[in-house]
XYZ file of C-alpha atoms in Angstrom:
678
model
C -30.322 -17.415 -41.350
C -30.463 -14.503 -43.860
C -27.153 -15.671 -45.450
C -28.309 -19.262 -45.624
C -31.427 -18.164 -47.441
C -29.493 -15.876 -49.770
C -27.070 -18.637 -50.941
C -28.117 -21.828 -52.803
C -26.804 -25.350 -52.601
C -23.834 -24.531 -54.900
C -22.960 -21.532 -52.731
C -24.154 -19.044 -55.353
C -26.077 -15.919 -54.418
C -29.739 -16.466 -55.322
C -30.681 -12.819 -55.306
C -28.909 -11.396 -58.377
C -30.842 -8.152 -58.116
C -30.142 -7.729 -54.419
C -31.895 -8.938 -51.347
C -35.599 -8.138 -51.022
C -34.824 -6.096 -47.919
C -32.589 -3.843 -50.009
C -33.128 -4.332 -53.778
C -30.825 -2.846 -56.385
C -31.964 0.198 -58.255
C -33.412 -0.749 -61.616
C -32.276 1.386 -64.584
C -35.687 1.014 -66.181
C -37.443 2.709 -63.327
C -34.712 5.317 -62.783
C -36.094 8.698 -63.916
C -32.686 10.174 -64.705
C -29.039 9.080 -64.316
C -27.142 9.961 -61.221
C -24.904 13.022 -61.464
C -21.189 12.739 -60.693
C -19.959 14.453 -57.548
C -16.907 15.616 -59.438
C -16.941 15.750 -63.260
C -13.249 14.783 -63.240
C -14.297 11.380 -61.897
C -15.286 10.482 -65.483
C -11.567 10.163 -66.355
C -11.191 7.307 -63.845
C -13.938 5.241 -65.363
C -12.240 4.680 -68.738
C -14.566 2.682 -70.952
C -17.086 1.931 -68.173
C -20.620 2.954 -68.995
C -21.627 5.439 -66.292
C -25.334 5.228 -67.153
C -25.507 1.610 -65.988
C -22.727 1.638 -63.355
C -23.957 -0.011 -60.204
C -27.510 -0.567 -61.473
C -29.846 -3.558 -61.901
C -27.659 -6.373 -60.460
C -25.070 -7.518 -58.018
C -21.704 -7.383 -59.715
C -18.109 -6.329 -59.298
C -18.807 -3.030 -60.966
C -15.510 -1.482 -59.979
C -13.270 -4.159 -61.300
C -12.606 -2.329 -64.597
C -11.958 1.093 -62.999
C -8.512 2.650 -63.394
C -8.056 2.700 -59.609
C -8.562 -1.064 -59.319
C -6.305 -1.730 -62.347
C -3.399 0.284 -60.804
C -1.035 -1.869 -58.669
C -0.324 -0.987 -55.076
C 2.759 1.061 -54.252
C 5.755 -0.310 -52.357
C 4.826 -0.811 -48.706
C 8.153 -1.900 -47.349
C 8.884 1.366 -45.511
C 6.261 1.545 -42.757
C 7.232 5.167 -41.980
C 6.722 6.491 -45.502
C 4.391 9.524 -45.846
C 2.515 7.750 -48.656
C -0.666 6.121 -47.535
C -0.272 2.390 -46.988
C -4.007 1.816 -47.512
C -3.926 -0.439 -50.501
C -6.488 -3.006 -49.757
C -8.260 -3.334 -53.111
C -10.227 -6.467 -52.298
C -13.408 -4.387 -52.788
C -12.602 -4.228 -56.506
C -13.692 -7.834 -56.845
C -16.671 -7.696 -54.522
C -20.199 -7.428 -55.707
C -22.401 -4.458 -54.899
C -25.146 -2.334 -56.414
C -26.705 1.052 -55.962
C -29.819 0.985 -53.704
C -32.618 3.266 -52.692
C -31.810 4.692 -49.278
C -35.513 4.762 -48.353
C -35.980 1.127 -49.359
C -33.061 -0.631 -47.672
C -32.935 -2.270 -44.266
C -29.427 -3.618 -44.694
C -26.076 -1.968 -44.292
C -25.389 0.678 -46.974
C -23.396 3.808 -47.438
C -23.412 7.085 -49.328
C -21.701 6.923 -52.701
C -18.416 8.675 -53.185
C -18.969 8.979 -56.935
C -22.603 9.936 -57.561
C -24.687 12.665 -55.907
C -27.668 11.484 -53.839
C -26.818 7.836 -54.455
C -26.217 4.958 -51.992
C -24.493 1.610 -52.392
C -24.663 -1.661 -50.571
C -22.359 -4.706 -50.497
C -24.664 -6.360 -47.897
C -27.516 -6.776 -50.310
C -25.229 -8.823 -52.507
C -23.881 -10.875 -49.570
C -20.500 -9.166 -49.555
C -18.514 -7.483 -46.758
C -17.914 -3.795 -47.229
C -14.103 -3.201 -47.245
C -14.402 -0.121 -49.396
C -15.942 2.029 -46.689
C -13.176 1.509 -44.159
C -10.516 2.068 -46.775
C -12.192 5.121 -48.021
C -12.397 6.540 -44.521
C -8.636 6.131 -44.119
C -7.959 7.521 -47.570
C -9.834 10.648 -46.743
C -7.314 11.399 -43.983
C -4.488 11.620 -46.456
C -3.255 15.201 -46.547
C -5.644 16.354 -43.863
C -4.477 18.717 -41.089
C -5.726 17.826 -37.643
C -5.664 20.072 -34.621
C -4.244 18.067 -31.723
C -3.738 18.940 -28.078
C -0.683 17.431 -26.373
C -1.201 16.710 -22.664
C 1.370 15.468 -20.210
C 0.321 12.418 -18.326
C 1.040 12.548 -14.595
C 2.553 9.052 -14.441
C 3.115 5.685 -16.052
C 4.633 4.970 -19.481
C 1.612 4.378 -21.766
C 0.741 8.023 -22.180
C 2.522 11.136 -23.350
C 5.348 12.968 -21.579
C 7.227 16.197 -22.173
C 10.777 17.095 -21.161
C 9.516 20.585 -20.121
C 6.648 19.113 -18.063
C 4.237 21.542 -19.744
C 0.977 20.929 -21.567
C 0.145 21.999 -25.169
C 3.642 23.269 -26.075
C 5.842 21.929 -28.865
C 7.890 21.137 -30.763
C 7.253 17.462 -31.268
C 10.753 16.358 -30.448
C 10.329 17.197 -26.758
C 7.476 14.743 -26.460
C 7.718 10.986 -25.941
C 5.669 8.050 -24.696
C 3.544 5.332 -26.103
C 0.544 7.501 -27.044
C 2.714 10.155 -28.789
C 4.791 7.635 -30.751
C 1.798 5.638 -31.853
C -0.112 8.708 -33.142
C 2.950 9.992 -34.921
C 3.388 6.626 -36.613
C -0.271 6.532 -37.635
C 0.068 10.067 -39.100
C 3.123 9.086 -41.138
C 1.384 6.044 -42.596
C -1.862 7.772 -43.465
C -0.499 11.170 -44.615
C -2.007 13.175 -41.803
C -0.502 16.465 -40.732
C -0.684 17.054 -36.948
C -0.852 20.682 -35.715
C -0.303 21.375 -31.995
C -2.947 23.678 -30.512
C -4.268 24.625 -27.092
C -7.828 23.943 -26.029
C -10.159 26.844 -25.281
C -10.132 27.763 -21.581
C -13.448 29.487 -21.425
C -15.387 26.257 -20.877
C -13.886 25.238 -17.606
C -17.154 25.584 -15.727
C -18.999 23.593 -18.381
C -16.372 20.835 -18.172
C -16.749 20.722 -14.442
C -20.494 20.358 -14.709
C -20.485 17.572 -17.292
C -17.373 15.634 -16.289
C -17.026 16.350 -12.568
C -13.589 17.869 -12.990
C -12.105 21.044 -14.453
C -8.485 19.960 -14.897
C -6.715 20.168 -18.288
C -7.766 16.647 -19.182
C -11.405 17.270 -18.558
C -11.153 20.575 -20.567
C -9.678 18.715 -23.547
C -12.372 16.015 -23.453
C -15.017 18.762 -23.449
C -13.288 20.611 -26.317
C -13.106 17.462 -28.481
C -16.720 16.698 -27.744
C -17.702 20.164 -29.021
C -15.371 19.968 -32.007
C -12.985 22.744 -31.083
C -10.080 20.305 -31.417
C -9.800 17.118 -33.452
C -7.736 14.993 -31.048
C -6.317 15.051 -27.567
C -3.035 13.025 -27.390
C -2.426 11.399 -24.041
C -3.574 8.392 -22.063
C -7.146 9.164 -20.914
C -9.095 6.803 -18.558
C -12.466 6.247 -20.288
C -14.800 6.507 -17.332
C -18.601 6.740 -17.631
C -18.890 10.639 -17.694
C -16.212 10.905 -20.390
C -17.658 8.078 -22.501
C -21.040 9.814 -22.484
C -19.547 13.203 -23.429
C -17.186 12.399 -26.293
C -16.006 9.828 -28.797
C -12.844 7.957 -27.907
C -10.232 6.015 -29.777
C -9.616 3.013 -27.533
C -5.960 2.059 -27.228
C -5.691 -0.557 -24.439
C -6.720 -1.739 -21.023
C -5.414 -0.697 -17.627
C -5.468 -3.169 -14.801
C -6.410 -1.454 -11.512
C -4.696 -2.961 -8.405
C -4.700 -2.614 -4.757
C -1.093 -1.546 -3.968
C 0.336 -1.724 -0.458
C 3.662 -1.026 1.094
C 5.940 -3.727 2.418
C 6.460 -1.630 5.461
C 4.480 -2.971 8.386
C 1.138 -1.291 8.751
C 0.969 -2.441 12.368
C 3.506 -2.306 15.210
C 5.176 -5.753 15.696
C 4.357 -7.454 18.926
C 6.952 -8.303 21.605
C 6.753 -11.948 20.521
C 7.462 -11.020 16.915
C 10.480 -8.895 17.896
C 11.704 -11.694 20.153
C 11.774 -14.098 17.200
C 13.753 -11.856 14.973
C 17.103 -12.806 16.492
C 16.305 -16.442 15.728
C 14.834 -15.694 12.303
C 17.886 -16.778 10.222
C 17.178 -20.449 10.956
C 14.054 -22.450 11.263
C 13.059 -23.915 14.607
C 13.981 -27.422 13.576
C 17.365 -26.114 12.393
C 18.123 -24.570 15.831
C 17.102 -27.772 17.573
C 19.317 -29.848 15.223
C 22.305 -27.581 15.757
C 22.052 -27.205 19.545
C 20.947 -30.667 20.536
C 22.801 -32.787 17.934
C 25.576 -31.115 15.939
C 27.314 -29.244 18.778
C 27.200 -32.117 21.354
C 28.250 -34.727 18.731
C 31.262 -32.636 17.591
C 32.356 -32.094 21.211
C 31.950 -35.808 22.083
C 33.967 -36.737 19.029
C 36.785 -34.620 20.345
C 36.510 -36.434 23.714
C 36.522 -39.747 21.866
C 39.770 -38.866 20.088
C 41.552 -37.236 23.083
C 40.341 -39.322 26.007
C 43.412 -40.314 27.931
C 45.490 -37.449 26.593
C 46.346 -34.154 28.403
C 43.089 -32.376 27.619
C 40.901 -35.176 28.895
C 42.994 -37.428 31.259
C 41.774 -40.805 32.450
C 43.178 -40.323 35.980
C 44.068 -37.527 38.437
C 46.730 -37.390 41.153
C 45.793 -37.044 44.808
C 48.469 -36.239 47.454
C 48.084 -38.244 50.710
C 49.939 -37.458 53.967
C 50.063 -40.174 56.713
C 50.379 -39.658 60.435
C 54.070 -39.595 60.185
C 53.911 -36.656 57.752
C 54.967 -38.657 54.773
C 53.243 -37.658 51.550
C 52.170 -40.054 48.865
C 50.597 -39.524 45.488
C 47.704 -41.627 44.397
C 45.993 -41.730 41.018
C 42.274 -41.828 40.909
C 40.365 -42.713 37.643
C 38.205 -40.198 35.725
C 35.485 -41.837 33.673
C 34.562 -40.874 30.125
C 31.095 -39.809 31.317
C 32.503 -37.281 33.750
C 34.229 -35.435 30.950
C 31.045 -35.248 28.806
C 29.371 -32.183 30.343
C 32.544 -30.126 30.184
C 33.167 -31.287 26.571
C 29.693 -30.261 25.439
C 30.015 -26.960 27.224
C 33.390 -26.278 25.564
C 31.868 -27.073 22.180
C 28.940 -24.750 22.681
C 31.254 -22.010 23.975
C 33.553 -22.460 20.976
C 30.605 -22.057 18.560
C 29.526 -18.856 20.231
C 33.117 -17.595 20.445
C 34.058 -18.605 16.947
C 37.177 -20.563 17.979
C 37.846 -24.054 19.382
C 40.894 -23.900 21.630
C 41.055 -27.474 23.008
C 44.586 -28.933 22.846
C 44.667 -32.160 20.778
C 47.450 -34.615 20.151
C 45.948 -37.461 18.150
C 45.681 -37.472 14.390
C 41.963 -38.115 14.620
C 41.622 -35.202 17.006
C 43.351 -32.865 14.564
C 41.075 -33.920 11.701
C 38.054 -33.526 13.949
C 39.147 -30.011 14.833
C 39.180 -29.173 11.078
C 35.563 -30.313 10.844
C 34.548 -28.301 13.956
C 36.244 -25.131 12.708
C 34.579 -25.495 9.321
C 31.171 -25.878 10.962
C 31.812 -22.809 13.114
C 32.891 -20.666 10.145
C 29.949 -21.695 7.995
C 27.317 -21.457 10.772
C 28.499 -18.027 11.945
C 28.712 -16.634 8.344
C 25.302 -18.012 7.433
C 23.653 -16.748 10.613
C 25.281 -13.310 10.426
C 24.356 -12.822 6.719
C 20.780 -13.975 7.272
C 20.394 -11.927 10.399
C 21.633 -8.783 8.613
C 19.132 -9.309 5.839
C 16.326 -9.745 8.341
C 17.221 -6.585 10.189
C 18.280 -4.237 7.325
C 15.997 -5.485 4.524
C 12.440 -5.345 5.512
C 10.632 -8.442 4.302
C 7.848 -8.070 1.813
C 5.238 -8.786 4.329
C 1.674 -7.572 3.746
C -0.643 -7.828 6.690
C -3.564 -7.095 4.262
C -3.800 -8.526 0.761
C -7.306 -7.709 -0.310
C -9.465 -4.613 -0.344
C -12.256 -6.073 1.779
C -9.948 -6.584 4.697
C -8.331 -3.186 4.141
C -11.697 -1.448 4.247
C -12.713 -3.439 7.350
C -9.463 -2.341 9.065
C -10.354 1.312 8.457
C -7.527 1.982 6.018
C -7.387 5.141 3.924
C -6.820 4.932 0.163
C -5.029 7.149 -2.378
C -6.474 7.279 -5.817
C -6.994 9.456 -8.830
C -10.523 10.950 -8.982
C -11.347 9.369 -12.270
C -11.105 5.957 -10.654
C -13.429 6.620 -7.768
C -16.749 6.059 -9.565
C -15.957 2.602 -10.929
C -14.186 1.582 -7.652
C -17.236 2.498 -5.627
C -19.514 0.603 -8.054
C -17.296 -2.514 -7.605
C -16.871 -2.014 -3.816
C -19.833 -0.130 -2.322
C -18.294 -0.169 1.100
C -15.511 2.127 -0.188
C -16.958 5.447 1.089
C -15.622 8.937 0.384
C -14.314 9.368 3.904
C -11.861 6.486 3.269
C -10.330 8.321 0.328
C -7.550 10.931 0.759
C -8.707 14.358 -0.459
C -7.186 16.454 -3.243
C -4.464 18.674 -1.626
C -5.526 22.300 -1.647
C -1.881 23.433 -1.348
C -1.247 21.892 -4.719
C -4.210 23.456 -6.517
C -6.689 20.760 -5.489
C -10.280 21.339 -4.364
C -10.173 19.346 -1.095
C -12.613 16.673 -2.388
C -11.874 12.868 -2.409
C -9.377 11.747 -5.066
C -6.423 13.500 -6.573
C -7.135 15.879 -9.433
C -4.918 18.896 -8.650
C -3.747 21.090 -11.482
C -0.305 21.792 -9.884
C 0.573 18.158 -9.228
C 0.934 14.844 -10.996
C -2.034 12.879 -9.577
C -0.865 9.453 -10.639
C 2.562 10.006 -9.066
C 1.027 11.623 -6.057
C -0.930 8.471 -5.355
C 2.361 6.643 -4.880
C 4.083 9.419 -2.961
C 1.306 9.599 -0.402
C 1.277 5.854 0.221
C 3.009 5.558 3.555
C 1.328 3.403 6.202
C 3.558 4.736 8.965
C 2.722 8.411 8.324
C -0.916 7.468 7.690
C -1.307 6.586 11.337
C -1.109 10.248 12.335
C -1.479 12.209 9.097
C -4.740 12.042 7.089
C -3.082 13.366 3.973
C -1.311 9.952 3.716
C -2.862 6.614 2.977
C -2.360 2.966 3.934
C -2.876 1.667 0.416
C -3.497 2.838 -3.139
C -6.000 1.962 -5.777
C -4.450 2.688 -9.170
C -3.141 1.069 -12.358
C 0.230 -0.532 -12.421
C 1.913 1.566 -15.153
C 3.001 4.495 -12.826
C 4.523 2.035 -10.405
C 6.309 0.155 -13.177
C 7.824 3.403 -14.432
C 9.085 4.439 -10.942
C 10.508 1.018 -10.318
C 12.412 1.222 -13.577
C 14.231 4.101 -11.907
C 14.654 2.166 -8.659
C 12.049 4.081 -6.752
C 9.051 2.883 -4.611
C 10.502 -0.552 -4.398
C 8.571 -1.203 -1.148
C 5.253 -0.897 -2.977
C 3.678 -4.030 -4.385
C 0.384 -4.840 -6.176
C -1.418 -7.413 -4.112
C -4.875 -7.746 -5.656
C -6.222 -7.045 -9.174
C -9.471 -5.105 -8.678
C -10.901 -4.375 -12.132
C -10.011 -3.160 -15.620
C -10.526 0.217 -17.294
C -10.198 1.236 -20.912
C -7.931 4.080 -21.870
C -7.715 6.003 -25.124
C -7.884 9.449 -26.631
C -10.935 11.742 -27.106
C -11.638 12.612 -30.748
C -13.982 15.021 -32.471
C -17.039 13.521 -34.219
C -15.940 14.917 -37.569
C -12.958 12.590 -37.725
C -13.851 9.922 -35.227
C -14.899 7.238 -37.789
C -11.840 7.786 -39.933
C -9.355 7.822 -37.054
C -11.012 4.855 -35.401
C -10.712 2.868 -38.598
C -7.074 3.845 -38.982
C -6.180 2.948 -35.385
C -7.953 -0.405 -35.488
C -6.261 -1.291 -38.739
C -2.813 -0.432 -37.299
C -3.515 -2.326 -34.091
C -4.570 -5.412 -36.001
C -1.338 -5.219 -37.931
C 0.676 -5.281 -34.676
C 1.789 -1.697 -34.916
C 0.488 -0.726 -31.445
C 1.939 -3.876 -29.853
C 5.338 -3.111 -31.254
C 5.347 0.389 -29.692
C 4.027 -1.164 -26.455
C 6.967 -3.589 -26.153
C 9.469 -0.915 -27.085
C 8.280 1.343 -24.243
C 7.722 -1.335 -21.571
C 9.970 -0.481 -18.554
C 12.292 -2.950 -16.779
C 12.321 -2.819 -12.982
C 15.587 -2.148 -11.191
C 14.221 -2.946 -7.784
C 16.285 -5.631 -6.161
C 19.025 -5.396 -8.814
C 21.032 -2.478 -7.352
C 21.008 0.020 -4.554
C 18.375 2.661 -5.040
C 17.207 5.545 -2.978
C 13.927 3.912 -2.167
C 15.161 0.375 -1.475
C 14.213 -1.605 1.495
C 17.299 -0.827 3.583
C 16.526 0.532 7.038
C 18.477 0.962 10.287
C 18.129 -1.605 13.087
C 15.947 -0.569 15.975
C 16.158 -1.574 19.630
C 12.936 -3.486 19.180
C 14.385 -5.442 16.264
C 17.006 -6.868 18.662
C 14.503 -7.911 21.332
C 15.534 -11.566 21.053
C 19.199 -10.733 21.501
C 18.482 -8.691 24.579
C 16.344 -11.446 26.083
C 18.933 -14.167 25.540
C 21.942 -12.106 26.616
C 20.488 -10.677 29.784
C 18.579 -13.842 30.498
C 21.797 -15.852 30.646
C 23.472 -13.085 32.640
C 20.553 -13.075 35.148
C 20.922 -16.841 35.601
C 24.604 -16.325 36.392
C 23.788 -13.596 38.984
C 21.218 -15.943 40.658
C 23.799 -18.679 40.876
C 26.321 -16.347 42.553
C 23.715 -15.121 45.038
C 22.764 -18.632 45.898
C 26.446 -19.491 46.566
C 26.921 -16.402 48.803
C 23.729 -16.318 50.751
C 22.361 -19.814 50.367
C 23.000 -22.892 52.561
C 26.760 -23.549 52.980
C 27.980 -26.866 51.715
C 31.738 -27.383 52.285
C 33.868 -28.550 49.452
C 36.959 -30.745 50.072
C 40.077 -28.836 49.142
C 42.356 -28.073 52.186
C 44.111 -30.017 54.958
C 42.844 -30.480 58.556
C 42.938 -33.232 61.152
C 45.304 -34.785 63.621
C 49.076 -34.687 63.002
C 48.482 -33.435 59.454
C 46.446 -36.446 58.363
C 44.840 -35.871 54.926
C 41.069 -36.321 55.119
C 40.204 -34.813 51.651
C 39.697 -31.676 53.641
C 37.267 -28.869 53.132
C 37.195 -25.468 51.488
C 35.007 -22.913 53.328
C 32.702 -20.403 51.956
C 33.544 -17.535 54.263
C 36.174 -16.400 56.806
C 34.073 -17.582 59.794
C 34.486 -21.168 58.751
C 38.240 -20.594 58.240
C 38.480 -19.295 61.862
C 36.534 -22.254 63.263
C 38.705 -24.796 61.523
C 41.897 -22.937 62.389
C 40.903 -23.132 66.046
C 40.430 -26.942 65.673
C 43.819 -27.075 63.938
C 45.392 -25.249 66.853
C 43.898 -27.646 69.405
C 45.179 -30.573 67.417
C 48.706 -29.333 67.127
C 48.917 -28.532 70.910
C 48.545 -32.318 71.727
C 50.603 -33.644 68.841
C 54.255 -34.586 69.361
C 57.062 -32.458 68.090
C 54.777 -29.609 67.255
C 56.005 -26.063 67.687
C 54.382 -24.422 70.744
C 54.357 -21.084 68.968
C 51.404 -20.580 66.697
C 50.797 -17.987 64.141
C 48.288 -15.265 64.725
C 44.649 -15.876 63.877
C 44.394 -16.191 60.142
C 42.510 -13.705 58.077
C 42.741 -15.434 54.693
C 43.330 -18.692 52.891
C 47.062 -17.987 52.590
C 47.530 -17.310 56.299
C 45.651 -20.476 57.139
C 48.038 -22.486 54.956
C 50.939 -21.004 56.787
C 49.454 -21.978 60.083
C 48.834 -25.435 58.728
C 52.397 -25.766 57.553
C 53.799 -24.633 60.949
C 51.581 -27.212 62.685
C 53.006 -30.174 60.721
C 55.677 -32.396 62.385
C 59.252 -31.303 61.828
C 61.242 -33.288 59.372
C 64.799 -33.337 58.145
C 65.817 -30.667 55.724
C 65.659 -32.888 52.616
C 62.314 -34.378 53.424
C 60.982 -30.946 54.481
C 62.148 -29.470 51.128
C 60.582 -32.251 49.154
C 57.391 -32.175 51.183
C 57.285 -28.392 50.890
C 57.571 -28.570 47.121
C 54.772 -31.154 46.972
C 52.612 -29.100 49.199
C 53.312 -25.929 47.151
C 52.274 -27.740 43.973
C 49.161 -29.041 45.711
C 48.250 -25.552 46.940
C 48.817 -24.097 43.553
C 46.508 -26.736 41.959
C 43.809 -26.035 44.550
C 44.016 -22.281 43.902
C 43.590 -22.810 40.152
C 40.429 -24.892 40.768
């Protein structure tokens, strides 16, 4: 509204002598001219009348100054030591000198005249001179800076010697260091490495809640003992109230968990692992469709051939002892169970050994073997990955559930305050304490002087050890930069951010004496993309999953992992044992395999399940042979086995001529051999 009233319809400023809230100083009422701060300034004014400079009206009073008439220097080299501040837009902007006690608009102290103030705002212009002048004042200035080694991440400062405060500059690296060095080169600043005073440790503890080297440097900058602390500092509430900060960027705070199971898998989960390579519907399709169909196709091609005959030979002996061979048909359906069983057995064994003779059968075997090779290779590879590469499985994916489950958390102490504000249910007892053995104080949150707190957060994240050791945690609350840096080296690949919790600002504490100048410089460079360029150059690339690293997900297979295999293997074996026990001790059902009857008559005779039945039938056989004609009166001793029973059977048959006996003996021997194989 003020600007609308100040400009007319033709967009011209309607207060030529300044806005009523901050009028220009009138030369007629000025008791005496303003004195120059430096008499040498008169040389820069040339023919400009100093007695009326900046008085009476809004005008571009500086447009005729030598400084504004001098062209800018070459800015092509961004690393030149010459100041790149060459924004001379203020030369054409209107301003006037104002009375400090009679101005309610933005105004600043003159850099030319003593006890004088100027204002662009009263003339409706933006003040670009002040910001440029702030940056120009840094040219040639020596700043005392403290170099601190960040404990983790890649956005801070890092030393090859892992020591604070010590130079030279070439042993330091990191985003914060490189950006400040670049800013110093472009503005002509000289940076001198110093150490902060150590006598204010107790005061730092009282005001900031910590006495580590970072807290001491914040306290020293707030008091003006140092100009700048170079590192990545989290700007929490106590620090923001104590010192001025140059804000660099934002850190995203995450809930980070491990892909290692935080709970013991159940029996049911372990049982399913052996079947994990394929989905349930895949198993059903393979077992109930693919394997039977491939087996039946083989039967289709080979039915009537040697492997799957259409008939079988049966030897018949009449009352006269003459043997005849009969062929009995075997239907297609009777071969089907055996065919499907062979196909399943071949898949498990990895080889299909059925003899084939037809062309179609040979081609079908190629398809079966290809299926077996692919299915076994796929299953084996997937099963190995399931057993040796732990899946990224997180039973908890948000902090509310983690707190409800009673998890412990690892975090740096500077993050505790904001985390508890965001999540009040996060109590101190749920936070792992600072390890005393590493120079900590035993309070919640890592802040130890002899450790790297940000790295320690990740090192202590182990849900398995956390079950029995309170110095370890189930999850971490931290920003993602330390994890990104470790994963660039192939470490901590089992750790994953699962929930973004909140954001925090990070920057560098700066003394009040140079805070405005350095803040203007940093903002200018950030707006020009300088900071973003350094950010992209330092961004790490994760190696997790690309090669073998010491912290990869590989793990040995446990007995529990193979629960499914044990159940299937011993389950099938147990079924086989039960079947054998039933055959031995269950009801006896004779099977037709051996000869008995009058005068050697074939009755599709029976095989017996134990020796007692052999003895009973042998006695019947003896009674039959005693009444039969031409039967030898001498009988063999009582048989003790199947072979002796056959000998008795042979001796009880009617005598034949030598040729017939030889032929009959050969046929009987072949028959006995076939029965033994069955």
